[in-house]
Short mmCIF file of C-alpha atoms and ligand atoms in Angstrom, two decimals:
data_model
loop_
_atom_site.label_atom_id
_atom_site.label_comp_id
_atom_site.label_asym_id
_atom_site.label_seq_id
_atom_site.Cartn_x
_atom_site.Cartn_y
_atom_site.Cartn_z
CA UNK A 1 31.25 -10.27 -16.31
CA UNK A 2 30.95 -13.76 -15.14
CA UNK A 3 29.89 -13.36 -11.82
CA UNK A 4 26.53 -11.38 -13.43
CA UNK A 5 25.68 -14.63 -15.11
CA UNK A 6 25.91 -16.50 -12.33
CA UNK A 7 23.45 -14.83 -10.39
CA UNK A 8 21.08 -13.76 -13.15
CA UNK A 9 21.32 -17.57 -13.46
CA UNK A 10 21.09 -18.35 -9.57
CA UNK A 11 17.86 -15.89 -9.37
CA UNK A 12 15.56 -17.72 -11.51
CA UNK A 13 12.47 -18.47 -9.93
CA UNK A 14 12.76 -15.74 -7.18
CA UNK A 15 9.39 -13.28 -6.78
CA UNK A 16 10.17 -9.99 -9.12
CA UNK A 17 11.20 -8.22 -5.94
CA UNK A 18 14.17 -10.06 -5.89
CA UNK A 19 15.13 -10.12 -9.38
CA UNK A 20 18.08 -8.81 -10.75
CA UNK A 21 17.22 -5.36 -10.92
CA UNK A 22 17.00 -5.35 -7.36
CA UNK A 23 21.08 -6.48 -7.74
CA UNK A 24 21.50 -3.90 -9.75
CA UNK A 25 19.83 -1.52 -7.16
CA UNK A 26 21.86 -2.69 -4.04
CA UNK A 27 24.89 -2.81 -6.49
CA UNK A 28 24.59 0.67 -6.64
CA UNK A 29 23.55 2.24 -3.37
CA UNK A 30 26.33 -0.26 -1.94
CA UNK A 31 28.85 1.53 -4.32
CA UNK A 32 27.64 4.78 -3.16
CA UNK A 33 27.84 4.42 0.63
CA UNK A 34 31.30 2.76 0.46
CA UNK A 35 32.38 5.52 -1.84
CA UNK A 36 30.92 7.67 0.76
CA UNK A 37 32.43 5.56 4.10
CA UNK A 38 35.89 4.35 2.30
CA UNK A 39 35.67 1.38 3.69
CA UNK A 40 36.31 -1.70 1.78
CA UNK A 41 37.96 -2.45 -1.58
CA UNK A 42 35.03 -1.43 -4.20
CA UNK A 43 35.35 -4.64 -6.13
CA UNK A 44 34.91 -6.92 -3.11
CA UNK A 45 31.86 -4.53 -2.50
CA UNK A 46 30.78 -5.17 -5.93
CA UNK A 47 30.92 -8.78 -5.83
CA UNK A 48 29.09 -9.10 -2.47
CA UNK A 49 26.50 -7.18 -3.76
CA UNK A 50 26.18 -9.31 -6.60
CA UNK A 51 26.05 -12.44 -4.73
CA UNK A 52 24.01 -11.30 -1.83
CA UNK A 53 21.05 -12.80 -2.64
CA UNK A 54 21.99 -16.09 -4.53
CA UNK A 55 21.20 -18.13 -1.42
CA UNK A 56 17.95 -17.53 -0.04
CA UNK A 57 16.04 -20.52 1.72
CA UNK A 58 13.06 -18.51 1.50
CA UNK A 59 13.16 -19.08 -2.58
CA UNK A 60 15.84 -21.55 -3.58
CA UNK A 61 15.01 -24.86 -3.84
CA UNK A 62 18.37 -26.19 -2.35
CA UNK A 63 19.53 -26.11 0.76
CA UNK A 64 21.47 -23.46 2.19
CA UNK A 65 24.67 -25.48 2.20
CA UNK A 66 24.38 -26.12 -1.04
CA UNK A 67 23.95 -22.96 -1.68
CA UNK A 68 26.96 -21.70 -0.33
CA UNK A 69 28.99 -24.70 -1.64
CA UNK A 70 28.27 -23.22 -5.83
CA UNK A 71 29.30 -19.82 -4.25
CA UNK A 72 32.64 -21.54 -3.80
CA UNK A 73 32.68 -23.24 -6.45
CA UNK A 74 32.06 -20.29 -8.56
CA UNK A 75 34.27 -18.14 -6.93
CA UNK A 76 36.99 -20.69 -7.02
CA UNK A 77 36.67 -21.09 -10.55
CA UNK A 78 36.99 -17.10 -11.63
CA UNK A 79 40.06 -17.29 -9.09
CA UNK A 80 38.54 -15.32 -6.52
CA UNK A 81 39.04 -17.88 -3.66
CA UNK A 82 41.12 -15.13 -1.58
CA UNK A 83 37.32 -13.53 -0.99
CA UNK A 84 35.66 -16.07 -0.45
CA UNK A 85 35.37 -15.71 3.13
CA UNK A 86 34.59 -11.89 3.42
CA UNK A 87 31.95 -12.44 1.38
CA UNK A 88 30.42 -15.03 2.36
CA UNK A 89 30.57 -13.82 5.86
CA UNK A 90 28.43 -10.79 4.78
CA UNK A 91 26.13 -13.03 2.26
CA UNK A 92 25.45 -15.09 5.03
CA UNK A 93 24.87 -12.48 7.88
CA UNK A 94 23.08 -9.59 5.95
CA UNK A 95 19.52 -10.63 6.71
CA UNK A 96 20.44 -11.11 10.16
CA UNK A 97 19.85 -8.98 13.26
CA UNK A 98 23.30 -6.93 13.91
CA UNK A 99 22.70 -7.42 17.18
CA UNK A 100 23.10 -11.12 17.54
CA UNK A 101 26.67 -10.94 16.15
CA UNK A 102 30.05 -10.88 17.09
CA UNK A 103 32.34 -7.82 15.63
CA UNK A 104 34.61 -9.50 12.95
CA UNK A 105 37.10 -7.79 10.56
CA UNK A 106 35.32 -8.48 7.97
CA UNK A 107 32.09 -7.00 8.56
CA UNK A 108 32.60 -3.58 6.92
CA UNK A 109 31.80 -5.30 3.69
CA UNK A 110 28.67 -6.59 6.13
CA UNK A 111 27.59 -3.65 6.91
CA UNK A 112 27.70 -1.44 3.82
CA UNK A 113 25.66 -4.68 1.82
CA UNK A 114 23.37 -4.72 4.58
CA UNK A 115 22.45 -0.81 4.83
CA UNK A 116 22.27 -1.27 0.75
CA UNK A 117 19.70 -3.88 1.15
CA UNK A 118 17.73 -2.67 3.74
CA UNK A 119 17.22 0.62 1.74
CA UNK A 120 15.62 -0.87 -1.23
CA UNK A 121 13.33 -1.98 1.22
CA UNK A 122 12.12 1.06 2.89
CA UNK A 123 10.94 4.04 0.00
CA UNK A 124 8.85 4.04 -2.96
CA UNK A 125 10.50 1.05 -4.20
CA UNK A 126 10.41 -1.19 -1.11
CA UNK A 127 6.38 -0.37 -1.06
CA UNK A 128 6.80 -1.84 -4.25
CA UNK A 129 8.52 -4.92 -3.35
CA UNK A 130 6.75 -5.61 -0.56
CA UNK A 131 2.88 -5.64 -2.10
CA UNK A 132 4.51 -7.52 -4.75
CA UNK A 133 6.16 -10.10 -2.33
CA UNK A 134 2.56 -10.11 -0.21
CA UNK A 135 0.78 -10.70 -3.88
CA UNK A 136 3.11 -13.85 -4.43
CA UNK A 137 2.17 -15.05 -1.43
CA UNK A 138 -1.22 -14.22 -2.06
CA UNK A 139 -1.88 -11.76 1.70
CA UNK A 140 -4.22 -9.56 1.97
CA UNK A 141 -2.82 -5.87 1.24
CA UNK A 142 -4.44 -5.26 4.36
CA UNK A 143 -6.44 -6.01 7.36
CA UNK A 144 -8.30 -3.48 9.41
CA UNK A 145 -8.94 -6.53 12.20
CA UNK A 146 -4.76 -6.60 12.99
CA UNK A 147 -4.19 -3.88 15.10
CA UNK A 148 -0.88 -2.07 14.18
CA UNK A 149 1.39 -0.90 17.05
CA UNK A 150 4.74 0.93 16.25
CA UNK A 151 6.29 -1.54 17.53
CA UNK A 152 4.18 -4.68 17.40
CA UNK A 153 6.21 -7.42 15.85
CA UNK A 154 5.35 -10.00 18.13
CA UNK A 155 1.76 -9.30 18.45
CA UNK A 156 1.60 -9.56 14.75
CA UNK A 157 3.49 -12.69 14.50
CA UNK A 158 1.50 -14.17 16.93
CA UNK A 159 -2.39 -13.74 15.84
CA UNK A 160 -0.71 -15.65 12.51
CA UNK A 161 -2.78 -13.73 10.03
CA UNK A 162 -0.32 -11.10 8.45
CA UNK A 163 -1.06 -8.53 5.52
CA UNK A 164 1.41 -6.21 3.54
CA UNK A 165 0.63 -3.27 5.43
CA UNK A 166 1.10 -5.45 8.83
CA UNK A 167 4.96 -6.11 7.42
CA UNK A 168 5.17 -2.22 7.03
CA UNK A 169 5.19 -2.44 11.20
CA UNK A 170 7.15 -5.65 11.48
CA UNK A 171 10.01 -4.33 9.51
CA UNK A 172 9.88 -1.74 7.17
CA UNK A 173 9.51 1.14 9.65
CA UNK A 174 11.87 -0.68 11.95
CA UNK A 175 14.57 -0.65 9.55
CA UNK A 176 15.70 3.49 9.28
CA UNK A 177 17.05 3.09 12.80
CA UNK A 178 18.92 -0.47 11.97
CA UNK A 179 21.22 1.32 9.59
CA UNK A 180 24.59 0.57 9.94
CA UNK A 181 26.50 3.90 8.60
CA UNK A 182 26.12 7.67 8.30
CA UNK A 183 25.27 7.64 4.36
CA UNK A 184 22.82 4.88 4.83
CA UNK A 185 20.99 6.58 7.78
CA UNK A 186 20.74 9.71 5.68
CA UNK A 187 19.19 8.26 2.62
CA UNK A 188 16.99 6.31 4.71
CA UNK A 189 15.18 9.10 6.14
CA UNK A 190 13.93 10.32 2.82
CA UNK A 191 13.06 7.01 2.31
CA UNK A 192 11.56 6.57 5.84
CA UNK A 193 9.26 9.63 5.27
CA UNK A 194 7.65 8.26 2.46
CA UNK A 195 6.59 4.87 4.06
CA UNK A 196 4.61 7.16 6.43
CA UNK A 197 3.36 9.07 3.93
CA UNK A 198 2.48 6.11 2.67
CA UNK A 199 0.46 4.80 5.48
CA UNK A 200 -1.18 8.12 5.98
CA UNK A 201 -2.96 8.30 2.49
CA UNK A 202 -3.62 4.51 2.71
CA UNK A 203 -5.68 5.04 6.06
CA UNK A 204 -7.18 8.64 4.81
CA UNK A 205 -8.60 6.61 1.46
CA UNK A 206 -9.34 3.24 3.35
CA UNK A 207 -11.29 5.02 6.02
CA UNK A 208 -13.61 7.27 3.30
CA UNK A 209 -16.22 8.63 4.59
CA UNK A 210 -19.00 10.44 2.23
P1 ADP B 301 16.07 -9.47 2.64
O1 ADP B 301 16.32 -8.85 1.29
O2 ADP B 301 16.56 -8.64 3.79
O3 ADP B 301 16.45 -10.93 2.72
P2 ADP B 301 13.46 -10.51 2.51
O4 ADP B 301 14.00 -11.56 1.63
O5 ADP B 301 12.87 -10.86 3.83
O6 ADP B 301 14.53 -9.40 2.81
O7 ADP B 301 12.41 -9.68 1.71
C1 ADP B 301 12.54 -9.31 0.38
C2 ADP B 301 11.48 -8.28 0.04
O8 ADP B 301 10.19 -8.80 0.29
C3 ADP B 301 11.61 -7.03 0.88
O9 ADP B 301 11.29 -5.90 0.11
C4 ADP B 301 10.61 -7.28 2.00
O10 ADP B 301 10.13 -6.08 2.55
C5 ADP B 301 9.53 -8.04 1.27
N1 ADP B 301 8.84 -8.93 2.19
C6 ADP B 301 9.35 -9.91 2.98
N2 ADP B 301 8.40 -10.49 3.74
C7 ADP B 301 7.23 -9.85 3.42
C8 ADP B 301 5.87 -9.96 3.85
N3 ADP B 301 5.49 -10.85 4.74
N4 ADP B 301 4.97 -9.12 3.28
C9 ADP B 301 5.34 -8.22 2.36
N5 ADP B 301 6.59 -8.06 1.92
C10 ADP B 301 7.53 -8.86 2.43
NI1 NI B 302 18.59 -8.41 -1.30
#
């Protein structure tokens, strides 16, 4: 399928938590939930997913605009310019806060990309990802000096120094109630469980005492 060689193409360079198998991870649970929800056409859900991550201005070396321009480009040239706007309306709003947005008829395809993303974030995968991501970016896996609040985003952002585990309060444990529908708020709490698992172990072996 061209639109898999665009983006394996597009992703090059990215940190190995957003490689391709990620796409092919969100592919999937996006499938699921709108097989689940019924509610969009499964091959514009496939394509969003797909394309959800080819512009990223934390990684790609263009700007944005750019970015968005090949999109076109690409999906003008496989005659899929009748999508263009759904999806680029979800590409460009799934990292985004929910909240800051105005309902549109085209955000189901929004929604169900989003909920797909955020859960290969939280679970045994997104612990993954995210020492991985805090290893590219060479942070500490943790720091015992940050003091972690359920809900201390700001305070975090603030003091400047950040660590993996930090991010775990800044967003992953933030994200099981940011789900967008029923399917996705189910297989998030599984998912949700094990962060704090997680965190539990991580604290139990970091705090041995003999
Ligand atoms: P999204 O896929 O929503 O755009 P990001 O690009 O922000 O998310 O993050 C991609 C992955 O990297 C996610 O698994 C996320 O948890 C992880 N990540 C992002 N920022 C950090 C950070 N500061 N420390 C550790 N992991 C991070
Ligand atoms: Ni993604």
């Amino acid at each position: 399928m061209k639109t898999e060689e665009f983006v394996r193409q597009r992703l090059e360079g990215y940190d190995s938590g957003h490689d391709w198998w990620h796409i092919v991870r969100v592919r999937k649970l996006a499938l699921f939930i709108n097989e689940m929800e019924s509610l969009a056409d499964p091959f514009e859900v496939d394509i969003a997913a797909l394309l959800h991550d080819t512009v990223d201005s934390k990684f790609a070396v263009r700007d944005t605009d750019e970015g968005y321009q090949l999109i076109r480009n690409f999906m003008d040239s496989c005659g899929m310019s009748d999508l263009q706007e759904k999806v680029l309306n979800a590409i460009k709003n799934v990292s985004f806060s929910s909240k800051n947005r105005k309902e549109n008829p085209d955000d189901s395809l929004l929604w169900i990309i989003q909920d797909a993303d955020r859960l290969d974030a939280i679970g045994a995968i997104g612990i993954a990802r995210a020492f991985n991501y805090g290893g590219f970016r060479n942070n500490k896996i943790y720091d015992p000096n940050i003091i972690n609040t359920e809900n201390g985003e700001k305070e975090f952002s603030k003091q400047g120094a950040t660590s993996t585990i930090s991010h775990f309060y800044e967003k992953l444990l933030l994200l099981k109630s940011g789900m967008n529908t029923p399917t996705a708020k189910r297989l998030a709490e599984e998912r949700h469980e094990f962060l704090e698992l997680f965190l539990k172990q991580f604290y139990r072996e970091w705090n041995f005492n003999i």
